[in-house]
């Protein structure tokens, strides 16, 4: 979601005659696009602002947009007096106001509706991977999560608007579509005529666009994996065989405290249904360790579910108390030392599972999407259907955007391969 927001902000400013620079002293406006999901992310924002204010030109405008802006509000101006604007995640389309009135401070952290999507210009050229938001906010109100406060309650974009954006992306260079939402598979839009549209309808429509070769979506909530969506994995070959479906914990006790209203049996049943629909599907997850009251046995159950599902790629974090959340006020907060120990054990297991899956891919041929050159310029980076990074030599200057690649080596982090030719898919 932040990648999409950043792209649209850049497109909006480019349309106003500005050019993008990575050099802070050259910039006339400096924007930090921020995330508040963990305390460390918020701390990094204000640390970065402290560095930037000493490097920027005296008259350069500086501000923050996104979830930290919503979380901090007017207090951000107190912490960093040099700030010119603080705009929440549904308000960044108001940036032109600060350009027109640079001597004023602009604060807007209102939880609006879908106005920003109507206000932002389309990008002239789409990246190969086009991120298409289909809904904002979340109604699940997990006790650890700040998203309902920073992004608001769940609201789905009109079906025709999403398809318009998807068509534009397909016509301007996109090869892969990634539908986005804090609760993406909860998408539900009722047209004025009373027709109900779900995520499966968006996937079906995007799959009929000839230039689109790959479709995926993130991030999913387990109980929103409806049968029509699961069936897409069986019927639609353009839908990648890879799904991020966070479980957060393997303990029913912890899931209850998190307000995650599903049982382990239900979660496992959903995974089984998806793999029955498409046997080569692989699952990734998010995990939180050290949630308030988590016992050693609770944590061991998390290790067990990771072994059972065999998540091929996951994000795991120590629990981080966030303002405006119920969990921050819960008793039995876990000491930092114990959280660190548990995270180390979980990461070691997840890394081993990821390595085993990567090694199982050696000698297979996969249709992969070109991401671009690596930092050295000596190699090209592709993405497999499972979102693994695959590195190939860049001797071929006419490397296809979609290539059939034979996997020749693997480690925990990435694959190596050789291009056999352009992929037909």
mmCIF file of C-alpha atoms in Angstrom:
data_model
loop_
_atom_site.group_PDB
_atom_site.id
_atom_site.type_symbol
_atom_site.label_atom_id
_atom_site.label_comp_id
_atom_site.label_asym_id
_atom_site.label_seq_id
_atom_site.Cartn_x
_atom_site.Cartn_y
_atom_site.Cartn_z
ATOM 1 C CA UNK A 1 0.000 0.000 0.000
ATOM 2 C CA UNK A 2 2.830 2.409 0.809
ATOM 3 C CA UNK A 3 4.501 1.635 -2.532
ATOM 4 C CA UNK A 4 1.268 2.543 -4.302
ATOM 5 C CA UNK A 5 0.853 5.742 -2.257
ATOM 6 C CA UNK A 6 4.437 6.746 -3.045
ATOM 7 C CA UNK A 7 3.970 6.146 -6.765
ATOM 8 C CA UNK A 8 0.802 8.218 -6.882
ATOM 9 C CA UNK A 9 2.361 11.086 -4.904
ATOM 10 C CA UNK A 10 5.323 11.104 -7.300
ATOM 11 C CA UNK A 11 2.964 11.081 -10.303
ATOM 12 C CA UNK A 12 0.956 13.971 -8.853
ATOM 13 C CA UNK A 13 4.052 16.137 -8.314
ATOM 14 C CA UNK A 14 5.536 15.184 -11.683
ATOM 15 C CA UNK A 15 2.316 16.326 -13.336
ATOM 16 C CA UNK A 16 2.936 19.702 -11.706
ATOM 17 C CA UNK A 17 6.338 20.017 -13.400
ATOM 18 C CA UNK A 18 8.544 18.642 -10.624
ATOM 19 C CA UNK A 19 11.194 15.954 -11.037
ATOM 20 C CA UNK A 20 12.178 13.303 -8.517
ATOM 21 C CA UNK A 21 15.564 13.347 -6.768
ATOM 22 C CA UNK A 22 17.199 11.090 -4.195
ATOM 23 C CA UNK A 23 19.561 13.863 -3.089
ATOM 24 C CA UNK A 24 18.117 15.703 -0.089
ATOM 25 C CA UNK A 25 20.135 18.953 -0.505
ATOM 26 C CA UNK A 26 18.759 19.313 -4.059
ATOM 27 C CA UNK A 27 15.109 18.815 -3.114
ATOM 28 C CA UNK A 28 12.495 21.569 -2.967
ATOM 29 C CA UNK A 29 10.020 19.319 -1.202
ATOM 30 C CA UNK A 30 10.830 16.293 0.965
ATOM 31 C CA UNK A 31 8.091 13.796 1.789
ATOM 32 C CA UNK A 32 8.331 10.876 4.198
ATOM 33 C CA UNK A 33 5.686 8.279 3.381
ATOM 34 C CA UNK A 34 5.233 6.488 6.674
ATOM 35 C CA UNK A 35 3.961 3.337 8.378
ATOM 36 C CA UNK A 36 2.864 3.103 12.020
ATOM 37 C CA UNK A 37 2.233 -0.618 12.328
ATOM 38 C CA UNK A 38 5.131 -1.000 14.784
ATOM 39 C CA UNK A 39 6.702 1.425 17.241
ATOM 40 C CA UNK A 40 10.121 1.007 15.621
ATOM 41 C CA UNK A 41 8.752 2.262 12.308
ATOM 42 C CA UNK A 42 7.404 5.422 13.956
ATOM 43 C CA UNK A 43 10.697 6.014 15.787
ATOM 44 C CA UNK A 44 12.584 5.758 12.494
ATOM 45 C CA UNK A 45 10.433 8.503 10.984
ATOM 46 C CA UNK A 46 11.340 11.090 13.596
ATOM 47 C CA UNK A 47 14.964 9.984 13.593
ATOM 48 C CA UNK A 48 15.067 10.506 9.824
ATOM 49 C CA UNK A 49 13.404 13.917 10.157
ATOM 50 C CA UNK A 50 16.143 14.946 12.574
ATOM 51 C CA UNK A 51 18.795 14.122 9.976
ATOM 52 C CA UNK A 52 16.908 15.637 7.063
ATOM 53 C CA UNK A 53 16.384 19.030 8.667
ATOM 54 C CA UNK A 54 20.157 19.495 8.916
ATOM 55 C CA UNK A 55 20.729 18.487 5.275
ATOM 56 C CA UNK A 56 17.913 20.207 3.393
ATOM 57 C CA UNK A 57 17.930 23.649 1.825
ATOM 58 C CA UNK A 58 16.610 26.358 4.201
ATOM 59 C CA UNK A 59 13.569 27.018 2.023
ATOM 60 C CA UNK A 60 12.791 23.391 1.173
ATOM 61 C CA UNK A 61 9.393 22.118 2.286
ATOM 62 C CA UNK A 62 9.365 19.034 4.504
ATOM 63 C CA UNK A 63 6.544 16.880 5.768
ATOM 64 C CA UNK A 64 5.163 13.462 6.540
ATOM 65 C CA UNK A 65 2.262 11.588 5.005
ATOM 66 C CA UNK A 66 0.683 8.260 5.855
ATOM 67 C CA UNK A 67 -0.060 6.446 9.070
ATOM 68 C CA UNK A 68 2.528 8.119 11.338
ATOM 69 C CA UNK A 69 1.014 11.455 10.338
ATOM 70 C CA UNK A 70 -2.402 10.204 11.406
ATOM 71 C CA UNK A 71 -0.989 8.709 14.621
ATOM 72 C CA UNK A 72 1.033 11.789 15.642
ATOM 73 C CA UNK A 73 -1.244 14.554 14.387
ATOM 74 C CA UNK A 74 -0.396 18.069 15.522
ATOM 75 C CA UNK A 75 2.149 16.679 17.975
ATOM 76 C CA UNK A 76 4.454 16.074 15.005
ATOM 77 C CA UNK A 77 4.832 19.857 14.623
ATOM 78 C CA UNK A 78 5.879 20.096 18.278
ATOM 79 C CA UNK A 79 8.469 17.344 17.885
ATOM 80 C CA UNK A 80 9.824 18.736 14.602
ATOM 81 C CA UNK A 81 9.048 22.474 14.296
ATOM 82 C CA UNK A 82 10.527 22.584 10.772
ATOM 83 C CA UNK A 83 7.668 20.444 9.413
ATOM 84 C CA UNK A 84 5.460 22.159 6.846
ATOM 85 C CA UNK A 85 2.753 19.516 6.472
ATOM 86 C CA UNK A 86 1.314 16.459 8.205
ATOM 87 C CA UNK A 87 -1.145 14.520 6.025
ATOM 88 C CA UNK A 88 -2.870 11.268 6.923
ATOM 89 C CA UNK A 89 -3.089 8.312 4.527
ATOM 90 C CA UNK A 90 -6.387 9.518 3.063
ATOM 91 C CA UNK A 91 -5.271 13.137 2.712
ATOM 92 C CA UNK A 92 -2.058 13.165 0.701
ATOM 93 C CA UNK A 93 -3.906 14.330 -2.411
ATOM 94 C CA UNK A 94 -3.998 17.729 -0.650
ATOM 95 C CA UNK A 95 -0.245 18.227 -1.156
ATOM 96 C CA UNK A 96 -0.803 20.873 -3.879
ATOM 97 C CA UNK A 97 -2.245 23.131 -1.160
ATOM 98 C CA UNK A 98 1.147 23.334 0.534
ATOM 99 C CA UNK A 99 2.831 24.081 -2.786
ATOM 100 C CA UNK A 100 0.411 26.941 -3.385
ATOM 101 C CA UNK A 101 0.791 28.285 0.175
ATOM 102 C CA UNK A 102 4.332 27.357 1.266
ATOM 103 C CA UNK A 103 4.326 29.801 4.191
ATOM 104 C CA UNK A 104 1.475 27.993 5.974
ATOM 105 C CA UNK A 105 1.362 24.765 7.903
ATOM 106 C CA UNK A 106 -0.977 22.102 6.618
ATOM 107 C CA UNK A 107 -2.487 19.508 8.939
ATOM 108 C CA UNK A 108 -5.074 17.074 7.666
ATOM 109 C CA UNK A 109 -5.450 13.688 9.312
ATOM 110 C CA UNK A 110 -9.167 13.245 8.703
ATOM 111 C CA UNK A 111 -10.447 9.774 7.896
ATOM 112 C CA UNK A 112 -12.138 10.567 4.631
ATOM 113 C CA UNK A 113 -13.655 8.169 2.165
ATOM 114 C CA UNK A 114 -12.338 7.440 -1.304
ATOM 115 C CA UNK A 115 -11.701 11.048 -2.339
ATOM 116 C CA UNK A 116 -7.968 10.579 -2.846
ATOM 117 C CA UNK A 117 -8.515 7.951 -5.552
ATOM 118 C CA UNK A 118 -10.653 10.393 -7.541
ATOM 119 C CA UNK A 119 -8.232 13.282 -7.037
ATOM 120 C CA UNK A 120 -4.946 11.688 -8.090
ATOM 121 C CA UNK A 121 -3.776 11.703 -11.731
ATOM 122 C CA UNK A 122 -3.048 8.417 -13.456
ATOM 123 C CA UNK A 123 0.581 7.517 -14.061
ATOM 124 C CA UNK A 124 1.614 7.962 -17.709
ATOM 125 C CA UNK A 125 3.522 4.674 -17.631
ATOM 126 C CA UNK A 126 2.776 1.830 -15.274
ATOM 127 C CA UNK A 127 5.496 -0.257 -13.636
ATOM 128 C CA UNK A 128 5.581 -3.932 -14.628
ATOM 129 C CA UNK A 129 3.879 -4.666 -11.307
ATOM 130 C CA UNK A 130 0.856 -2.421 -10.839
ATOM 131 C CA UNK A 131 -0.532 -2.061 -7.336
ATOM 132 C CA UNK A 132 -4.282 -1.483 -7.413
ATOM 133 C CA UNK A 133 -5.968 -0.663 -4.073
ATOM 134 C CA UNK A 134 -9.491 -2.032 -3.918
ATOM 135 C CA UNK A 135 -10.401 -1.090 -0.349
ATOM 136 C CA UNK A 136 -9.196 0.948 2.599
ATOM 137 C CA UNK A 137 -9.332 0.324 6.321
ATOM 138 C CA UNK A 138 -10.319 -2.724 8.326
ATOM 139 C CA UNK A 139 -13.299 -3.777 10.449
ATOM 140 C CA UNK A 140 -11.668 -6.692 12.263
ATOM 141 C CA UNK A 141 -10.162 -4.571 15.055
ATOM 142 C CA UNK A 142 -7.420 -6.959 16.159
ATOM 143 C CA UNK A 143 -6.381 -5.866 19.633
ATOM 144 C CA UNK A 144 -2.750 -5.207 18.594
ATOM 145 C CA UNK A 145 -3.452 -3.320 15.370
ATOM 146 C CA UNK A 146 -3.461 0.436 14.820
ATOM 147 C CA UNK A 147 -4.846 0.238 11.261
ATOM 148 C CA UNK A 148 -8.517 0.918 12.171
ATOM 149 C CA UNK A 149 -7.306 4.153 13.797
ATOM 150 C CA UNK A 150 -4.861 5.245 11.088
ATOM 151 C CA UNK A 151 -6.754 3.997 8.009
ATOM 152 C CA UNK A 152 -10.306 3.912 9.339
ATOM 153 C CA UNK A 153 -13.159 1.488 8.945
ATOM 154 C CA UNK A 154 -13.417 -0.723 5.909
ATOM 155 C CA UNK A 155 -14.651 0.796 2.670
ATOM 156 C CA UNK A 156 -14.550 -0.832 -0.774
ATOM 157 C CA UNK A 157 -13.945 1.082 -3.983
ATOM 158 C CA UNK A 158 -16.561 0.897 -6.752
ATOM 159 C CA UNK A 159 -15.977 -2.065 -9.057
ATOM 160 C CA UNK A 160 -15.879 0.098 -12.203
ATOM 161 C CA UNK A 161 -13.262 2.413 -10.652
ATOM 162 C CA UNK A 162 -10.983 -0.510 -9.834
ATOM 163 C CA UNK A 163 -11.377 -1.948 -13.331
ATOM 164 C CA UNK A 164 -10.664 1.484 -14.836
ATOM 165 C CA UNK A 165 -7.378 1.672 -12.924
ATOM 166 C CA UNK A 166 -6.522 -1.926 -13.832
ATOM 167 C CA UNK A 167 -7.246 -1.313 -17.525
ATOM 168 C CA UNK A 168 -5.114 1.826 -17.513
ATOM 169 C CA UNK A 169 -2.246 -0.101 -15.912
ATOM 170 C CA UNK A 170 -2.602 -2.921 -18.464
ATOM 171 C CA UNK A 171 -2.556 -0.423 -21.346
ATOM 172 C CA UNK A 172 0.528 1.423 -20.071
ATOM 173 C CA UNK A 173 2.985 -1.363 -19.320
ATOM 174 C CA UNK A 174 1.744 -3.502 -16.434
ATOM 175 C CA UNK A 175 2.315 -7.245 -16.683
ATOM 176 C CA UNK A 176 1.325 -8.150 -13.142
ATOM 177 C CA UNK A 177 -1.611 -6.826 -11.126
ATOM 178 C CA UNK A 178 -1.495 -6.878 -7.333
ATOM 179 C CA UNK A 179 -4.834 -6.026 -5.728
ATOM 180 C CA UNK A 180 -4.305 -4.300 -2.385
ATOM 181 C CA UNK A 181 -6.195 -3.795 0.826
ATOM 182 C CA UNK A 182 -5.715 -3.979 4.569
ATOM 183 C CA UNK A 183 -8.365 -6.703 4.335
ATOM 184 C CA UNK A 184 -8.223 -7.303 0.605
ATOM 185 C CA UNK A 185 -10.376 -10.420 0.418
ATOM 186 C CA UNK A 186 -13.075 -8.627 2.388
ATOM 187 C CA UNK A 187 -13.754 -6.515 -0.715
ATOM 188 C CA UNK A 188 -17.481 -6.181 -1.273
ATOM 189 C CA UNK A 189 -19.100 -3.536 -3.431
ATOM 190 C CA UNK A 190 -22.808 -3.263 -4.177
ATOM 191 C CA UNK A 191 -23.593 -1.395 -7.395
ATOM 192 C CA UNK A 192 -26.517 1.039 -7.680
ATOM 193 C CA UNK A 193 -28.350 -1.757 -9.506
ATOM 194 C CA UNK A 194 -27.866 -4.060 -6.517
ATOM 195 C CA UNK A 195 -25.187 -6.350 -7.990
ATOM 196 C CA UNK A 196 -22.607 -7.484 -5.432
ATOM 197 C CA UNK A 197 -18.969 -7.639 -6.540
ATOM 198 C CA UNK A 198 -16.243 -9.545 -4.702
ATOM 199 C CA UNK A 199 -12.499 -9.939 -5.151
ATOM 200 C CA UNK A 200 -13.125 -12.988 -7.349
ATOM 201 C CA UNK A 201 -14.966 -10.728 -9.817
ATOM 202 C CA UNK A 202 -11.988 -8.371 -9.996
ATOM 203 C CA UNK A 203 -9.601 -11.263 -10.617
ATOM 204 C CA UNK A 204 -11.869 -12.661 -13.338
ATOM 205 C CA UNK A 205 -12.063 -9.270 -15.094
ATOM 206 C CA UNK A 206 -8.307 -8.608 -14.888
ATOM 207 C CA UNK A 207 -7.534 -12.074 -16.245
ATOM 208 C CA UNK A 208 -9.332 -11.190 -19.492
ATOM 209 C CA UNK A 209 -6.843 -8.369 -20.181
ATOM 210 C CA UNK A 210 -4.339 -9.753 -22.690
ATOM 211 C CA UNK A 211 -1.258 -7.893 -21.463
ATOM 212 C CA UNK A 212 -1.775 -9.014 -17.861
ATOM 213 C CA UNK A 213 0.071 -12.285 -17.252
ATOM 214 C CA UNK A 214 0.099 -12.504 -13.446
ATOM 215 C CA UNK A 215 -2.411 -11.605 -10.733
ATOM 216 C CA UNK A 216 -2.053 -11.690 -6.959
ATOM 217 C CA UNK A 217 -3.560 -9.989 -3.912
ATOM 218 C CA UNK A 218 -2.511 -9.030 -0.399
ATOM 219 C CA UNK A 219 -3.164 -9.081 2.519
ATOM 220 C CA UNK A 220 -5.774 -11.733 3.255
ATOM 221 C CA UNK A 221 -7.828 -12.449 6.347
ATOM 222 C CA UNK A 222 -8.481 -16.173 6.912
ATOM 223 C CA UNK A 223 -12.247 -16.012 7.445
ATOM 224 C CA UNK A 224 -12.687 -13.928 4.273
ATOM 225 C CA UNK A 225 -11.362 -16.753 2.050
ATOM 226 C CA UNK A 226 -14.780 -17.471 0.553
ATOM 227 C CA UNK A 227 -15.452 -20.436 -1.712
ATOM 228 C CA UNK A 228 -15.734 -18.257 -4.839
ATOM 229 C CA UNK A 229 -12.269 -16.833 -4.144
ATOM 230 C CA UNK A 230 -10.752 -20.234 -3.383
ATOM 231 C CA UNK A 231 -12.198 -21.504 -6.665
ATOM 232 C CA UNK A 232 -10.225 -18.831 -8.521
ATOM 233 C CA UNK A 233 -7.069 -20.792 -7.728
ATOM 234 C CA UNK A 234 -8.586 -23.746 -9.596
ATOM 235 C CA UNK A 235 -10.027 -21.933 -12.609
ATOM 236 C CA UNK A 236 -7.731 -18.960 -13.247
ATOM 237 C CA UNK A 237 -4.144 -19.806 -14.312
ATOM 238 C CA UNK A 238 -3.059 -16.157 -14.203
ATOM 239 C CA UNK A 239 -3.661 -16.089 -10.451
ATOM 240 C CA UNK A 240 -0.284 -16.881 -8.910
ATOM 241 C CA UNK A 241 -0.035 -20.041 -6.784
ATOM 242 C CA UNK A 242 1.053 -17.989 -3.793
ATOM 243 C CA UNK A 243 -1.048 -16.584 -0.964
ATOM 244 C CA UNK A 244 -0.191 -14.440 2.047
ATOM 245 C CA UNK A 245 -2.708 -15.419 4.734
ATOM 246 C CA UNK A 246 -1.482 -14.280 8.169
ATOM 247 C CA UNK A 247 -2.209 -16.544 11.123
ATOM 248 C CA UNK A 248 -0.291 -14.369 13.664
ATOM 249 C CA UNK A 249 -0.138 -17.125 16.331
ATOM 250 C CA UNK A 250 -0.551 -20.883 16.564
ATOM 251 C CA UNK A 251 -2.201 -20.658 19.979
ATOM 252 C CA UNK A 252 -5.995 -20.530 20.257
ATOM 253 C CA UNK A 253 -5.570 -18.729 23.575
ATOM 254 C CA UNK A 254 -3.472 -15.983 21.993
ATOM 255 C CA UNK A 255 -5.732 -15.732 18.934
ATOM 256 C CA UNK A 256 -8.684 -15.077 21.255
ATOM 257 C CA UNK A 257 -6.773 -12.297 23.022
ATOM 258 C CA UNK A 258 -5.832 -10.876 19.626
ATOM 259 C CA UNK A 259 -9.519 -10.860 18.608
ATOM 260 C CA UNK A 260 -8.732 -13.150 15.678
ATOM 261 C CA UNK A 261 -12.038 -15.074 15.524
ATOM 262 C CA UNK A 262 -10.952 -18.300 13.877
ATOM 263 C CA UNK A 263 -9.786 -21.618 15.248
ATOM 264 C CA UNK A 264 -6.668 -23.448 14.168
ATOM 265 C CA UNK A 265 -8.876 -26.187 12.708
ATOM 266 C CA UNK A 266 -10.696 -23.611 10.565
ATOM 267 C CA UNK A 267 -7.431 -22.068 9.378
ATOM 268 C CA UNK A 268 -6.011 -25.484 8.460
ATOM 269 C CA UNK A 269 -9.256 -26.397 6.688
ATOM 270 C CA UNK A 270 -9.007 -23.218 4.572
ATOM 271 C CA UNK A 271 -5.417 -24.056 3.606
ATOM 272 C CA UNK A 272 -6.494 -27.592 2.683
ATOM 273 C CA UNK A 273 -9.319 -26.244 0.489
ATOM 274 C CA UNK A 274 -6.928 -23.898 -1.330
ATOM 275 C CA UNK A 275 -4.415 -26.684 -1.948
ATOM 276 C CA UNK A 276 -7.188 -28.977 -3.131
ATOM 277 C CA UNK A 277 -8.196 -26.297 -5.637
ATOM 278 C CA UNK A 278 -4.579 -25.896 -6.775
ATOM 279 C CA UNK A 279 -2.069 -28.381 -5.363
ATOM 280 C CA UNK A 280 1.004 -26.246 -6.140
ATOM 281 C CA UNK A 281 -0.207 -23.295 -4.031
ATOM 282 C CA UNK A 282 2.206 -22.175 -1.310
ATOM 283 C CA UNK A 283 1.332 -20.048 1.723
ATOM 284 C CA UNK A 284 3.131 -17.233 3.519
ATOM 285 C CA UNK A 285 2.144 -15.693 6.838
ATOM 286 C CA UNK A 286 2.696 -12.988 9.411
ATOM 287 C CA UNK A 287 3.594 -13.852 13.004
ATOM 288 C CA UNK A 288 3.637 -11.877 16.242
ATOM 289 C CA UNK A 289 5.649 -13.329 19.127
ATOM 290 C CA UNK A 290 5.536 -12.147 22.723
ATOM 291 C CA UNK A 291 1.902 -11.028 22.692
ATOM 292 C CA UNK A 292 0.731 -10.124 26.223
ATOM 293 C CA UNK A 293 0.226 -13.287 28.253
ATOM 294 C CA UNK A 294 1.840 -15.602 25.669
ATOM 295 C CA UNK A 295 3.190 -18.637 27.540
ATOM 296 C CA UNK A 296 5.975 -20.978 26.483
ATOM 297 C CA UNK A 297 3.299 -23.475 25.461
ATOM 298 C CA UNK A 298 1.503 -20.827 23.386
ATOM 299 C CA UNK A 299 4.754 -20.053 21.598
ATOM 300 C CA UNK A 300 5.505 -23.735 21.008
ATOM 301 C CA UNK A 301 2.105 -24.022 19.308
ATOM 302 C CA UNK A 302 3.181 -21.253 16.939
ATOM 303 C CA UNK A 303 6.283 -23.263 16.063
ATOM 304 C CA UNK A 304 4.080 -26.301 15.476
ATOM 305 C CA UNK A 305 1.708 -24.543 13.065
ATOM 306 C CA UNK A 306 4.710 -23.212 11.120
ATOM 307 C CA UNK A 307 6.013 -26.780 10.770
ATOM 308 C CA UNK A 308 2.592 -28.072 9.737
ATOM 309 C CA UNK A 309 1.742 -25.467 7.091
ATOM 310 C CA UNK A 310 5.371 -25.043 5.939
ATOM 311 C CA UNK A 311 5.147 -21.346 5.161
ATOM 312 C CA UNK A 312 7.600 -20.598 2.370
ATOM 313 C CA UNK A 313 8.029 -16.922 3.198
ATOM 314 C CA UNK A 314 6.850 -15.098 6.302
ATOM 315 C CA UNK A 315 7.143 -11.876 8.231
ATOM 316 C CA UNK A 316 7.671 -12.303 11.964
ATOM 317 C CA UNK A 317 7.886 -9.595 14.591
ATOM 318 C CA UNK A 318 8.077 -9.028 18.305
ATOM 319 C CA UNK A 319 4.829 -7.661 19.702
ATOM 320 C CA UNK A 320 4.959 -3.881 19.750
ATOM 321 C CA UNK A 321 2.441 -1.928 21.887
ATOM 322 C CA UNK A 322 0.684 0.690 19.771
ATOM 323 C CA UNK A 323 -1.446 3.626 20.926
ATOM 324 C CA UNK A 324 -5.222 3.356 20.537
ATOM 325 C CA UNK A 325 -5.077 -0.463 20.804
ATOM 326 C CA UNK A 326 -6.519 -2.729 23.488
ATOM 327 C CA UNK A 327 -3.452 -4.950 23.730
ATOM 328 C CA UNK A 328 -1.269 -2.040 24.858
ATOM 329 C CA UNK A 329 -3.306 -1.953 28.090
ATOM 330 C CA UNK A 330 -3.356 -5.707 28.698
ATOM 331 C CA UNK A 331 -1.602 -7.187 31.761
ATOM 332 C CA UNK A 332 1.287 -9.659 31.533
ATOM 333 C CA UNK A 333 3.327 -7.787 28.963
ATOM 334 C CA UNK A 334 6.212 -10.024 27.901
ATOM 335 C CA UNK A 335 9.783 -8.873 28.729
ATOM 336 C CA UNK A 336 11.848 -7.792 25.747
ATOM 337 C CA UNK A 337 14.462 -10.487 26.366
ATOM 338 C CA UNK A 338 11.883 -13.278 26.112
ATOM 339 C CA UNK A 339 10.354 -11.734 22.979
ATOM 340 C CA UNK A 340 13.789 -11.589 21.348
ATOM 341 C CA UNK A 341 14.526 -15.216 22.228
ATOM 342 C CA UNK A 342 11.216 -16.389 20.815
ATOM 343 C CA UNK A 343 11.637 -14.371 17.640
ATOM 344 C CA UNK A 344 15.097 -15.868 17.130
ATOM 345 C CA UNK A 345 13.700 -19.415 17.434
ATOM 346 C CA UNK A 346 10.780 -18.733 15.115
ATOM 347 C CA UNK A 347 12.954 -17.036 12.507
ATOM 348 C CA UNK A 348 15.395 -19.959 12.567
ATOM 349 C CA UNK A 349 12.550 -22.383 11.848
ATOM 350 C CA UNK A 350 10.968 -20.202 9.143
ATOM 351 C CA UNK A 351 14.354 -19.696 7.482
ATOM 352 C CA UNK A 352 14.953 -23.433 7.368
ATOM 353 C CA UNK A 353 11.519 -24.058 5.842
ATOM 354 C CA UNK A 354 12.177 -21.349 3.257
ATOM 355 C CA UNK A 355 15.567 -22.836 2.421
ATOM 356 C CA UNK A 356 14.050 -26.300 1.966
ATOM 357 C CA UNK A 357 11.411 -24.957 -0.405
ATOM 358 C CA UNK A 358 13.953 -22.958 -2.389
ATOM 359 C CA UNK A 359 16.181 -26.016 -2.734
ATOM 360 C CA UNK A 360 13.189 -28.058 -3.936
ATOM 361 C CA UNK A 361 12.918 -25.664 -6.875
ATOM 362 C CA UNK A 362 16.361 -26.515 -8.291
ATOM 363 C CA UNK A 363 16.156 -28.023 -11.815
ATOM 364 C CA UNK A 364 12.583 -26.780 -12.257
ATOM 365 C CA UNK A 365 11.619 -24.344 -15.008
ATOM 366 C CA UNK A 366 9.497 -21.390 -13.883
ATOM 367 C CA UNK A 367 7.885 -18.480 -15.748
ATOM 368 C CA UNK A 368 9.418 -15.420 -14.074
ATOM 369 C CA UNK A 369 8.829 -11.670 -14.264
ATOM 370 C CA UNK A 370 11.744 -9.288 -14.724
ATOM 371 C CA UNK A 371 12.209 -6.918 -11.798
ATOM 372 C CA UNK A 372 15.334 -5.134 -13.026
ATOM 373 C CA UNK A 373 19.111 -5.095 -12.557
ATOM 374 C CA UNK A 374 20.662 -5.804 -9.182
ATOM 375 C CA UNK A 375 22.765 -3.194 -7.372
ATOM 376 C CA UNK A 376 25.962 -4.323 -9.099
ATOM 377 C CA UNK A 377 24.502 -4.115 -12.578
ATOM 378 C CA UNK A 378 26.042 -7.496 -13.402
ATOM 379 C CA UNK A 379 22.857 -9.483 -12.878
ATOM 380 C CA UNK A 380 19.144 -9.293 -13.519
ATOM 381 C CA UNK A 381 16.546 -10.008 -10.855
ATOM 382 C CA UNK A 382 13.384 -11.928 -11.708
ATOM 383 C CA UNK A 383 10.463 -12.970 -9.515
ATOM 384 C CA UNK A 384 9.110 -16.497 -9.629
ATOM 385 C CA UNK A 385 5.383 -17.276 -9.283
ATOM 386 C CA UNK A 386 6.122 -17.737 -5.560
ATOM 387 C CA UNK A 387 7.687 -14.255 -5.332
ATOM 388 C CA UNK A 388 11.163 -15.697 -4.830
ATOM 389 C CA UNK A 389 14.031 -13.565 -6.072
ATOM 390 C CA UNK A 390 15.836 -15.314 -8.936
ATOM 391 C CA UNK A 391 19.169 -13.910 -10.089
ATOM 392 C CA UNK A 392 20.481 -14.434 -13.625
ATOM 393 C CA UNK A 393 23.507 -13.102 -15.519
ATOM 394 C CA UNK A 394 22.759 -9.891 -17.392
ATOM 395 C CA UNK A 395 24.872 -10.704 -20.454
ATOM 396 C CA UNK A 396 21.661 -10.878 -22.472
ATOM 397 C CA UNK A 397 20.745 -7.227 -23.056
ATOM 398 C CA UNK A 398 17.438 -8.220 -24.627
ATOM 399 C CA UNK A 399 16.274 -10.293 -21.656
ATOM 400 C CA UNK A 400 12.500 -10.851 -21.906
ATOM 401 C CA UNK A 401 10.167 -9.297 -19.365
ATOM 402 C CA UNK A 402 8.566 -12.709 -18.886
ATOM 403 C CA UNK A 403 11.117 -15.518 -19.109
ATOM 404 C CA UNK A 404 11.190 -19.259 -18.634
ATOM 405 C CA UNK A 405 14.073 -19.740 -16.211
ATOM 406 C CA UNK A 406 15.700 -22.992 -15.181
ATOM 407 C CA UNK A 407 16.605 -22.848 -11.495
ATOM 408 C CA UNK A 408 20.236 -23.897 -11.059
ATOM 409 C CA UNK A 409 20.962 -23.120 -7.386
ATOM 410 C CA UNK A 410 19.220 -21.983 -4.218
ATOM 411 C CA UNK A 411 19.828 -20.670 -0.718
ATOM 412 C CA UNK A 412 17.577 -19.280 2.003
ATOM 413 C CA UNK A 413 17.228 -15.850 0.454
ATOM 414 C CA UNK A 414 17.149 -16.375 -3.306
ATOM 415 C CA UNK A 415 17.510 -18.575 -6.368
ATOM 416 C CA UNK A 416 19.977 -18.589 -9.254
ATOM 417 C CA UNK A 417 18.927 -19.506 -12.748
ATOM 418 C CA UNK A 418 19.459 -19.342 -16.492
ATOM 419 C CA UNK A 419 17.059 -17.961 -19.069
ATOM 420 C CA UNK A 420 15.774 -20.552 -21.510
ATOM 421 C CA UNK A 421 13.714 -18.073 -23.492
ATOM 422 C CA UNK A 422 10.662 -15.851 -23.412
ATOM 423 C CA UNK A 423 7.747 -17.306 -21.516
ATOM 424 C CA UNK A 424 4.607 -18.063 -23.485
ATOM 425 C CA UNK A 425 2.490 -17.337 -20.420
#
